[in-house]
Every structure is written in structure tokens, then in C-alpha cells.
PDB file of C-alpha atoms in Angstrom:
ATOM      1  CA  UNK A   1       1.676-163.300-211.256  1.00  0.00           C
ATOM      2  CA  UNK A   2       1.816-165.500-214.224  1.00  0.00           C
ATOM      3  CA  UNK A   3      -0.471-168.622-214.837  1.00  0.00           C
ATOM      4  CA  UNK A   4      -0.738-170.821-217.476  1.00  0.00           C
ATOM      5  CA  UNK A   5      -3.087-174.136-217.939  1.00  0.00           C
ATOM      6  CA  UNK A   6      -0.002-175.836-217.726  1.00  0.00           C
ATOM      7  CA  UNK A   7       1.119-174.622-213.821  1.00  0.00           C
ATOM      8  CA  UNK A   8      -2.149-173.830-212.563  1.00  0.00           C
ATOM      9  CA  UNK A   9      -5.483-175.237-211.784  1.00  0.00           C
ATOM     10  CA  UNK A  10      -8.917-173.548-211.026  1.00  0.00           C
ATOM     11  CA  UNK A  11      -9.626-173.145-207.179  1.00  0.00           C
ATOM     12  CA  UNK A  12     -12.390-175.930-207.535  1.00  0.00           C
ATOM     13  CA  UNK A  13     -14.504-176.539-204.174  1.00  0.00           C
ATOM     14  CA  UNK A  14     -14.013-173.529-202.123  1.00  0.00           C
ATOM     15  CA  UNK A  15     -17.012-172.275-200.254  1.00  0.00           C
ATOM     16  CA  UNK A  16     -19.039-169.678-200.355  1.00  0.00           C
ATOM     17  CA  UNK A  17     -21.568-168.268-197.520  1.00  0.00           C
ATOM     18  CA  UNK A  18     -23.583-165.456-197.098  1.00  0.00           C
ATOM     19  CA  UNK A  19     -21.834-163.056-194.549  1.00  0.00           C
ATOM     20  CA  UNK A  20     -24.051-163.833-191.628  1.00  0.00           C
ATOM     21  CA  UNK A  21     -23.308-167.418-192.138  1.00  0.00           C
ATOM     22  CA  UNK A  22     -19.322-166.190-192.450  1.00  0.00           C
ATOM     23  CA  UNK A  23     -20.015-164.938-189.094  1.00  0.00           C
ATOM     24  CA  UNK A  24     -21.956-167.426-187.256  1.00  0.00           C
ATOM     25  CA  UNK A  25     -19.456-170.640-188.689  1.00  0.00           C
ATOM     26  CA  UNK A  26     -16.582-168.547-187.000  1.00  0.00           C
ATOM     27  CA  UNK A  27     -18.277-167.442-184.230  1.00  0.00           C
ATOM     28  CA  UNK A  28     -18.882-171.010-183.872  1.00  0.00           C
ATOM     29  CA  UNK A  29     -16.094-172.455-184.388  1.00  0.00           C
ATOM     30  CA  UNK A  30     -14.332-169.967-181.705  1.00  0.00           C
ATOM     31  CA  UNK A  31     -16.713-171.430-179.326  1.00  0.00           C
ATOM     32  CA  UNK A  32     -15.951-174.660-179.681  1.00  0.00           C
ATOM     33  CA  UNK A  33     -11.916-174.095-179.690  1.00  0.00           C
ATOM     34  CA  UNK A  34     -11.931-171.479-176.770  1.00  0.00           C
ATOM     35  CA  UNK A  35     -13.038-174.863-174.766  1.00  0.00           C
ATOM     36  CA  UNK A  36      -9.175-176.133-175.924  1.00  0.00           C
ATOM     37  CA  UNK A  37      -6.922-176.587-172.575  1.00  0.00           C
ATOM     38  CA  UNK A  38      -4.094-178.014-172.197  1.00  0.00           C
ATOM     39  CA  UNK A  39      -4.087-181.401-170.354  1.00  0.00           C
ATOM     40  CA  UNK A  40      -1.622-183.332-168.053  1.00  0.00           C
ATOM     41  CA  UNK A  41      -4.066-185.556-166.766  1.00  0.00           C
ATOM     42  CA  UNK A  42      -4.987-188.117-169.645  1.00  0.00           C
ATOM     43  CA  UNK A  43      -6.757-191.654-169.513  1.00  0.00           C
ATOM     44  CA  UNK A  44      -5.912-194.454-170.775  1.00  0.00           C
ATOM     45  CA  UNK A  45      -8.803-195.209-172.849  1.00  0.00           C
ATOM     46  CA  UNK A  46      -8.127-196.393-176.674  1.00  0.00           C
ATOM     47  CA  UNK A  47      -8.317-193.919-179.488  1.00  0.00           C
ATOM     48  CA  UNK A  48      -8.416-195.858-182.821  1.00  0.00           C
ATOM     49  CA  UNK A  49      -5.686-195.483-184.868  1.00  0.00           C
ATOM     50  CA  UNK A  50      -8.351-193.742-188.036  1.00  0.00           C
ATOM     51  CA  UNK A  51      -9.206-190.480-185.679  1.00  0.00           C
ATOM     52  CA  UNK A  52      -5.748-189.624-185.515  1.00  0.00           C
ATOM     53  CA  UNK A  53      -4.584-190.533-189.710  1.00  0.00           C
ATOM     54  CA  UNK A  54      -7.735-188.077-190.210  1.00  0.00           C
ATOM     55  CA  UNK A  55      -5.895-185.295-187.831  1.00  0.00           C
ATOM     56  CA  UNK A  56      -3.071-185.856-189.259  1.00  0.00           C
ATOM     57  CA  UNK A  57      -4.435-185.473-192.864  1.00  0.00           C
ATOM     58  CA  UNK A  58      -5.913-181.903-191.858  1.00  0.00           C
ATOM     59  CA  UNK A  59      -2.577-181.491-190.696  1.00  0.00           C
ATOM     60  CA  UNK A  60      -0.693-182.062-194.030  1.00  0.00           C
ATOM     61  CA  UNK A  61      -3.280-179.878-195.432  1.00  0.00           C
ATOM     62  CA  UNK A  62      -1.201-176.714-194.723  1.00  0.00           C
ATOM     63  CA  UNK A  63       0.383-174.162-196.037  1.00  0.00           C
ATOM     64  CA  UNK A  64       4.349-174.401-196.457  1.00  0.00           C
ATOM     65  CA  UNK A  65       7.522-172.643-198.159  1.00  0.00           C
ATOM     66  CA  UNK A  66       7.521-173.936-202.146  1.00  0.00           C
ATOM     67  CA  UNK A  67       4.444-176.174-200.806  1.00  0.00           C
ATOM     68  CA  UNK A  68       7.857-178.675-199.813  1.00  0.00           C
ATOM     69  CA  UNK A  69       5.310-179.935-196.788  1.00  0.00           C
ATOM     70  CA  UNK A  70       8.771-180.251-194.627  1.00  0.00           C
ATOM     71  CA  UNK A  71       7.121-182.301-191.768  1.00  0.00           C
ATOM     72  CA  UNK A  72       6.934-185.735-190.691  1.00  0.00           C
ATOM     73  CA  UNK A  73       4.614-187.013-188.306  1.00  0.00           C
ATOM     74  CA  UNK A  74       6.039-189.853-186.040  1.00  0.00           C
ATOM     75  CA  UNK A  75       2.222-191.176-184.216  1.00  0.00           C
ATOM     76  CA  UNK A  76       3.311-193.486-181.323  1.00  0.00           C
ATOM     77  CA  UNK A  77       1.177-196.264-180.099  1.00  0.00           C
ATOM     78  CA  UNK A  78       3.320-198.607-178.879  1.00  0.00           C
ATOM     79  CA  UNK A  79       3.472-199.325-174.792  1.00  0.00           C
ATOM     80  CA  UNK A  80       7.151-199.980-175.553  1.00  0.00           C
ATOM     81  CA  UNK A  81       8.226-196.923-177.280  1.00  0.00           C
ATOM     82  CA  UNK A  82       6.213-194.685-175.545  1.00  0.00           C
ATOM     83  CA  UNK A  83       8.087-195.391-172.280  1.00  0.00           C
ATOM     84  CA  UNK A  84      11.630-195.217-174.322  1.00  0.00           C
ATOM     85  CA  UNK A  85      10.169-191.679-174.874  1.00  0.00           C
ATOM     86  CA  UNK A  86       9.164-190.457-170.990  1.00  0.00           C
ATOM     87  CA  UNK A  87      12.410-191.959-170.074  1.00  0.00           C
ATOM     88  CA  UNK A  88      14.473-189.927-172.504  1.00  0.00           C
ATOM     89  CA  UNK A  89      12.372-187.028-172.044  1.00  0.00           C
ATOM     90  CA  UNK A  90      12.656-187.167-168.427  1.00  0.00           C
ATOM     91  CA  UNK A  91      15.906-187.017-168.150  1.00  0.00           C
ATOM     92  CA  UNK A  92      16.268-184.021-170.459  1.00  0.00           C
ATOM     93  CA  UNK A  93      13.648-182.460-168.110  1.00  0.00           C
ATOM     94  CA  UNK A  94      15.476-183.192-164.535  1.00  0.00           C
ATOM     95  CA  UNK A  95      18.462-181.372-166.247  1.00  0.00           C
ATOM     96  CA  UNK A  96      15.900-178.749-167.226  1.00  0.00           C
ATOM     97  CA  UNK A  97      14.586-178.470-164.106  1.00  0.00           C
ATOM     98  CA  UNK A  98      17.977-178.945-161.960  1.00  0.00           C
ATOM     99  CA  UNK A  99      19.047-175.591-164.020  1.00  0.00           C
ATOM    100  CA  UNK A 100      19.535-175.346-167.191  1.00  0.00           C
ATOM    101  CA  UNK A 101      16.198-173.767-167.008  1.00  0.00           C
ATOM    102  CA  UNK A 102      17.232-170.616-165.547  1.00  0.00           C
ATOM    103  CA  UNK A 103      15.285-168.797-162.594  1.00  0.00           C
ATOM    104  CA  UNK A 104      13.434-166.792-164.890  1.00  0.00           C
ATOM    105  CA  UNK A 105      12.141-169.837-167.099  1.00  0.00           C
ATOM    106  CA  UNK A 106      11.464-171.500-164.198  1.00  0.00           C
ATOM    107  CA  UNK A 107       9.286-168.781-162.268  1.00  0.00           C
ATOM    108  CA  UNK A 108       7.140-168.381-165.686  1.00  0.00           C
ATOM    109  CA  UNK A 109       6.297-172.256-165.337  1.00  0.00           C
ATOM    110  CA  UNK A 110       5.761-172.006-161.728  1.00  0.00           C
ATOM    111  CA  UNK A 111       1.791-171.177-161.892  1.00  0.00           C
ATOM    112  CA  UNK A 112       1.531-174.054-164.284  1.00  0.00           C
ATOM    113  CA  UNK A 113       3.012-176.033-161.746  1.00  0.00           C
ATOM    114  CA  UNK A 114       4.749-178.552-163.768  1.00  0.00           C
ATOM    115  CA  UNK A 115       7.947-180.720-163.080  1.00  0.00           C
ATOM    116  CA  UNK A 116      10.561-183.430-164.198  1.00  0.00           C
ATOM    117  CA  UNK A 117       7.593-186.242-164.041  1.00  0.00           C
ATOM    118  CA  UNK A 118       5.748-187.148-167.298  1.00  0.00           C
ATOM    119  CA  UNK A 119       3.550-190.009-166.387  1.00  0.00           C
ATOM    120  CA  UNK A 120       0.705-189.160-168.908  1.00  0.00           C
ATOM    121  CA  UNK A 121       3.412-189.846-171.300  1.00  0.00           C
ATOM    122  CA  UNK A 122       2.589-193.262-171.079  1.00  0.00           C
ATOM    123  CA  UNK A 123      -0.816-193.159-170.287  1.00  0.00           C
ATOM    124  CA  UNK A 124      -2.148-191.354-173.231  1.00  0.00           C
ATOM    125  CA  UNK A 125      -2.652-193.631-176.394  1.00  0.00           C
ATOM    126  CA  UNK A 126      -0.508-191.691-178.878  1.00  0.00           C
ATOM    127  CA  UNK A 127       2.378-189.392-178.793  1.00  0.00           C
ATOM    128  CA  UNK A 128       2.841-187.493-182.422  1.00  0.00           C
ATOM    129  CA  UNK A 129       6.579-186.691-182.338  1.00  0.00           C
ATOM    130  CA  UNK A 130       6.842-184.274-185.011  1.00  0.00           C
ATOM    131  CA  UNK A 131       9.505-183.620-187.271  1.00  0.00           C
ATOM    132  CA  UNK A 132      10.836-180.863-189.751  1.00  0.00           C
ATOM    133  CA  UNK A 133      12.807-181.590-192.312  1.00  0.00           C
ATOM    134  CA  UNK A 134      15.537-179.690-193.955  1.00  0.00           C
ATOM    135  CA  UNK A 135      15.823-181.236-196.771  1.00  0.00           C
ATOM    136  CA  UNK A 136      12.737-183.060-199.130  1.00  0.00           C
ATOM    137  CA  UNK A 137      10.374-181.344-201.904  1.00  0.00           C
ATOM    138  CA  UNK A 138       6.560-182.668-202.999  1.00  0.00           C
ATOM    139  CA  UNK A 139       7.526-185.695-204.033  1.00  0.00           C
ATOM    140  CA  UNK A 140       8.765-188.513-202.992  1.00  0.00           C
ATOM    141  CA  UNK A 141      12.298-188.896-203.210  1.00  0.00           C
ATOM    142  CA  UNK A 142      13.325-185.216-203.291  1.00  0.00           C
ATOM    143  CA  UNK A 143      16.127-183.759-201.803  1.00  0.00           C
ATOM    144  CA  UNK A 144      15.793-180.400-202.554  1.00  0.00           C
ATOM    145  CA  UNK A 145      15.995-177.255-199.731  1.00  0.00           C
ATOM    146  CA  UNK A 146      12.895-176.731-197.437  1.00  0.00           C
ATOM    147  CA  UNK A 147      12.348-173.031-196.577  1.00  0.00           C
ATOM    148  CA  UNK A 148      10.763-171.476-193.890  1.00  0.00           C
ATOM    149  CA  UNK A 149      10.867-174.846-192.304  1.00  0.00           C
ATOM    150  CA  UNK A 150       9.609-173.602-188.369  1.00  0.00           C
ATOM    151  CA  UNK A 151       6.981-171.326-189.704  1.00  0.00           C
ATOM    152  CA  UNK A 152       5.437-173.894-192.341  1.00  0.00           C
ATOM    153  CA  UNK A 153       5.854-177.025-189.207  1.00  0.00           C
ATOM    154  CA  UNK A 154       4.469-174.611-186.817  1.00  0.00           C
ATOM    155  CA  UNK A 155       0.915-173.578-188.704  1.00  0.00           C
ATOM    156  CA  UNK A 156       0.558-177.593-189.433  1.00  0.00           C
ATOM    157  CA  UNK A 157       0.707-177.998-185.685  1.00  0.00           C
ATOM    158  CA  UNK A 158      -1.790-175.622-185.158  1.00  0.00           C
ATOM    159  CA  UNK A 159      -3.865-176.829-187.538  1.00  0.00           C
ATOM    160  CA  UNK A 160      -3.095-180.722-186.029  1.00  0.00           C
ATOM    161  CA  UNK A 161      -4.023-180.035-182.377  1.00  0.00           C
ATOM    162  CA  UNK A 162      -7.383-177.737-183.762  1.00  0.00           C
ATOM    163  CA  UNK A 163      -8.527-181.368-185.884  1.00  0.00           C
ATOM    164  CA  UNK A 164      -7.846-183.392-182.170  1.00  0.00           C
ATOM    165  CA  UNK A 165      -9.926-180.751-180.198  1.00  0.00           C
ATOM    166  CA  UNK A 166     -12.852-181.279-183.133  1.00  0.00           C
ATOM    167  CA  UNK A 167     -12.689-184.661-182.967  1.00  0.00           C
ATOM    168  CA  UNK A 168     -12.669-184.889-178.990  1.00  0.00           C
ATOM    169  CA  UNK A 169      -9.297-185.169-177.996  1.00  0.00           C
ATOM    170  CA  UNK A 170      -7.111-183.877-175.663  1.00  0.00           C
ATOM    171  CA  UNK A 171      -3.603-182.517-176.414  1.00  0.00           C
ATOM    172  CA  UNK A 172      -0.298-181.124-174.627  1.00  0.00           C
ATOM    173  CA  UNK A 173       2.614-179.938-176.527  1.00  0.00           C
ATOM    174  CA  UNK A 174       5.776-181.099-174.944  1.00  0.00           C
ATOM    175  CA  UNK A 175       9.261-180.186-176.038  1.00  0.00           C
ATOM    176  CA  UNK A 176      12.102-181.266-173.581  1.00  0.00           C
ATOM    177  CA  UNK A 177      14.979-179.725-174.934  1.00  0.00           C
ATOM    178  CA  UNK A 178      17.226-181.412-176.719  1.00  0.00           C
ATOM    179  CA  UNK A 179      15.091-183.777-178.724  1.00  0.00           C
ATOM    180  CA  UNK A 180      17.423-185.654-180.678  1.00  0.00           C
ATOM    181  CA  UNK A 181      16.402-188.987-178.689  1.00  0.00           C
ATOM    182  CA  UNK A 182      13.626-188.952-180.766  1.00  0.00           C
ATOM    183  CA  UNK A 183      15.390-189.801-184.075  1.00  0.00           C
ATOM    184  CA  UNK A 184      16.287-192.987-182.731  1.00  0.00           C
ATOM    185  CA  UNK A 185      13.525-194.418-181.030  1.00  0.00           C
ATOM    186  CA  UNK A 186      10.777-193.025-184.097  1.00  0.00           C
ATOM    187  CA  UNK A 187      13.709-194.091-186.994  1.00  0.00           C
ATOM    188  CA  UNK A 188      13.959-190.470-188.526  1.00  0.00           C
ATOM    189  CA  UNK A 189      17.122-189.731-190.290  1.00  0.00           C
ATOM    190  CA  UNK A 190      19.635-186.971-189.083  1.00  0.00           C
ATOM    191  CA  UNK A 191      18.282-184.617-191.577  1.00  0.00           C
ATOM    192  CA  UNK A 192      15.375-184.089-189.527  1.00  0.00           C
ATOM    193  CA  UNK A 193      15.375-182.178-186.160  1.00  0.00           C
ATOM    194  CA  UNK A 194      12.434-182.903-183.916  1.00  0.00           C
ATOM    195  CA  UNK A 195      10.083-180.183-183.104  1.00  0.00           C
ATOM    196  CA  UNK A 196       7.486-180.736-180.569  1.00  0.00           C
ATOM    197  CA  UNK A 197       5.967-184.072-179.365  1.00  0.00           C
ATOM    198  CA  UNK A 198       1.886-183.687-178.910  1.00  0.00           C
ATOM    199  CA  UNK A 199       0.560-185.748-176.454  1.00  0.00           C
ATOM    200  CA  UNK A 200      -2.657-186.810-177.469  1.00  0.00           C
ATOM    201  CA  UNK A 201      -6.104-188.967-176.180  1.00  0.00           C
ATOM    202  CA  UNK A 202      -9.140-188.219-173.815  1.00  0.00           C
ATOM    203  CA  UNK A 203      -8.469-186.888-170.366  1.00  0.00           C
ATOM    204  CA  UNK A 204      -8.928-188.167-167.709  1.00  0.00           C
ATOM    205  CA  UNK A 205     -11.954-188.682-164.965  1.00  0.00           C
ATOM    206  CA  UNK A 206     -11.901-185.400-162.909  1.00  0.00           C
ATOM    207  CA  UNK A 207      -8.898-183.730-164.580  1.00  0.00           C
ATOM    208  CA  UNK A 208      -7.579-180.628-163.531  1.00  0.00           C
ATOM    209  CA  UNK A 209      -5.801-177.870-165.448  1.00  0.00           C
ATOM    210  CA  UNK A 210      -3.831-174.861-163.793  1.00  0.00           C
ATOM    211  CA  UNK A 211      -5.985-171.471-163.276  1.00  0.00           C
ATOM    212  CA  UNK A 212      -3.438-169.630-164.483  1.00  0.00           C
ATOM    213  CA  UNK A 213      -3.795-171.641-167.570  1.00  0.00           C
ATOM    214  CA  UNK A 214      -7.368-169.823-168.402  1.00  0.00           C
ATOM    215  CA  UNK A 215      -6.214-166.289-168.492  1.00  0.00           C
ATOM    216  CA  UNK A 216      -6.339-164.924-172.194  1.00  0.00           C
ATOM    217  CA  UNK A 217      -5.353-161.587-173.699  1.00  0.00           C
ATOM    218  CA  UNK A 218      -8.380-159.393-174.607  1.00  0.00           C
ATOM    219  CA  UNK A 219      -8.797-158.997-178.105  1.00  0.00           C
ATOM    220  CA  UNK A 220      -7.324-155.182-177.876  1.00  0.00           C
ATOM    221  CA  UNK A 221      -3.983-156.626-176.924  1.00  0.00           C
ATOM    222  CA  UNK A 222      -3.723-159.335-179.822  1.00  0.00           C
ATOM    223  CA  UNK A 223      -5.097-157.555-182.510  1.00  0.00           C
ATOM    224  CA  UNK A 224      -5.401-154.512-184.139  1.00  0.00           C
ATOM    225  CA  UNK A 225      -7.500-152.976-187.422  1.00  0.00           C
ATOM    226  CA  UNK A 226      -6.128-150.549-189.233  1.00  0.00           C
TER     227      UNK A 226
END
């Protein structure tokens, strides 16, 4: 690879442990994000506006095709605007669940237990509809070609709903199918195609989440060394 003083900067602020520190930090951290579930049961208490710019911000920190950062993150506070989103969302989902679903999709969700009723919608504080964009570049302005548009949108959503979880927030991905309601109640041009709508906030007093919910894959079955 070539560099030059003129393209490239030195990696300035990366850190450094000893390896039983290495170990311990993600040992630690796996603690802490193995406690993750995903909630349908949220309360209505406030979040301030600050703990979710700060997710966001770890969000934008990630990697993407040509670093074109091909995502746009729609955070919805308003009473108003969240119920223009259940209401378009439910009615994608009792066409969903009235089958277009399929029997097969809809004996996968059964154990989860879940249905055409999104209440939390609007009792969670903030909704992050997320976008990806096909078109942009770094700056502002741009209209150049994004690539690998799902792949780079997907790891920032990982890396948004790991930032709620560390700051104390609950989160459920939701993605009625289509989305395209979205561009009109968040103001997003066509050029963007919704991707996933995170619900986000504490949950609520006594919530529940399904059993089947907690199974995981041992590690022989996700990984291996070679």
C-alpha cells in the first residue's frame, strides 16, 4: 500500500495493554453485553436528548466502503411522529402477519410471541429510524456512489445498539417491511431506503422477554480457529 504525508496520518491515540489486561477488558466487556435482550416492554421515562447524540456519535464512528459513512440517523422524540410511525408500521405488520409472512416466517416468530401491536412504539422516548444512503461521500454535499452500503449501515448498528446497552438503555430492532413510510414522516429524500428503526429507552417495571429469546449458540458453532 502506498502512503504519503500528504494522504495519510499517523494512527495517533490507539491503546495499548498488556495481554492480561487485553483479556480481562474483553472478558469484561462480554459480560456486560451478554446482559443485552431485546425488549418489548419499555417505560416511558425521559432519556435526555445528549445520551442518545453520544450513541449516535459511537455510531458514526464505524467502518464503511471509501469511509462514504452512507447512514443517516433519523432520532424521534416527538409524541406526534412517533405515533405517525406505529400507525404506519402497524399496518405494514397486520399485512405481515395476515400472510405475507409465510407459515414458515411465521412459526420462527412464534416462540417470540410477537404480533401486529406495537404499543412500546409510542411509549419509548426515541425511535432511531435509520437510513442508508446510496448516494453521498465524506463531505457534505457529495453525490458520489456509496458501496457496500448494507454491510457498512449494518456494523454502525451494531456498534449503535452496543453504546445504548453501555449507557443503560434498552433497544429492539424493528423493521416492518416495506419502510418507505418512513421517508415521509422523518423528511429523508428518495435516495435513501430505510433500514431498521431501533426502538430505544429504559424498560419497563417488571418486563418480560421471551425464553426462547436467551438461547445462544456455543462458541463451537459460531466460531472456529484455524
Amino acid at each position: 500500500m502506498k502512503t504519503s504525508d500528504d494522504t495519510h496520518v499517523l494512527l495517533d491515540g490507539f491503546p495499548h495493554y498488556p495481554e492480561d489486561q487485553m483479556l480481562s477488558r474483553a472478558l469484561a466487556f462480554h459480560d456486560r453485553m451478554a446482559s443485552r435482550r431485546s425488549v418489548r416492554q419499555f417505560s416511558d421515562k425521559p432519556v435526555p436528548r445528549e445520551i442518545i447524540e453520544a450513541c449516535v456519535r459511537t455510531a458514526g464512528s464505524a467502518p464503511s466502503g471509501a469511509n462514504h459513512q452512507p447512514w443517516y440517523f433519523a432520532c424521534v422524540g416527538s409524541a406526534e411522529k412517533k405515533r405517525e410511525i406505529r400507525e404506519a408500521a402497524e399496518a405494514e405488520e397486520r399485512e405481515f402477519y395476515a400472510g405475507r409472512a409465510g407459515e414458515e416466517w411465521l412459526d420462527a416468530l412464534a416462540p417470540i410471541g410477537t404480533d401486529a401491536d406495537k404499543p412500546y412504539m409510542e411509549i419509548a422516548p426515541w425511535l432511531i429510524c435509520i437510513f442508508a444512503q446510496r448516494r453521498g461521500g465524506v463531505r457534505e454535499g457529495e453525490a458520489r456512489k456509496n458501496y457496500y452500503i448494507h454491510e457498512s449501515v449494518g456494523i454502525a448498528t451494531g456498534l449503535l445498539i452496543a453504546a445504548c446497552h453501555e449507557a443503560g438503555l434498552a433497544t429492539l430492532v424493528h423493521t416492518p417491511n416495506p419502510m418507505k413510510f418512513l421517508n415521509g414522516i422523518c423528511g429523508r429524500p428518495e435516495t435513501e431506503k430505510p433500514f431498521l428503526i431501533l426502538v430505544a429507552g429504559h424498560p419497563a417495571e417488571g418486563a418480560m422477554v421471551p425464553r426462547h429469546a436467551l438461547i445462544k449458540k456455543p462458541m463451537d458453532e459460531i466460531a472456529g480457529f484455524f
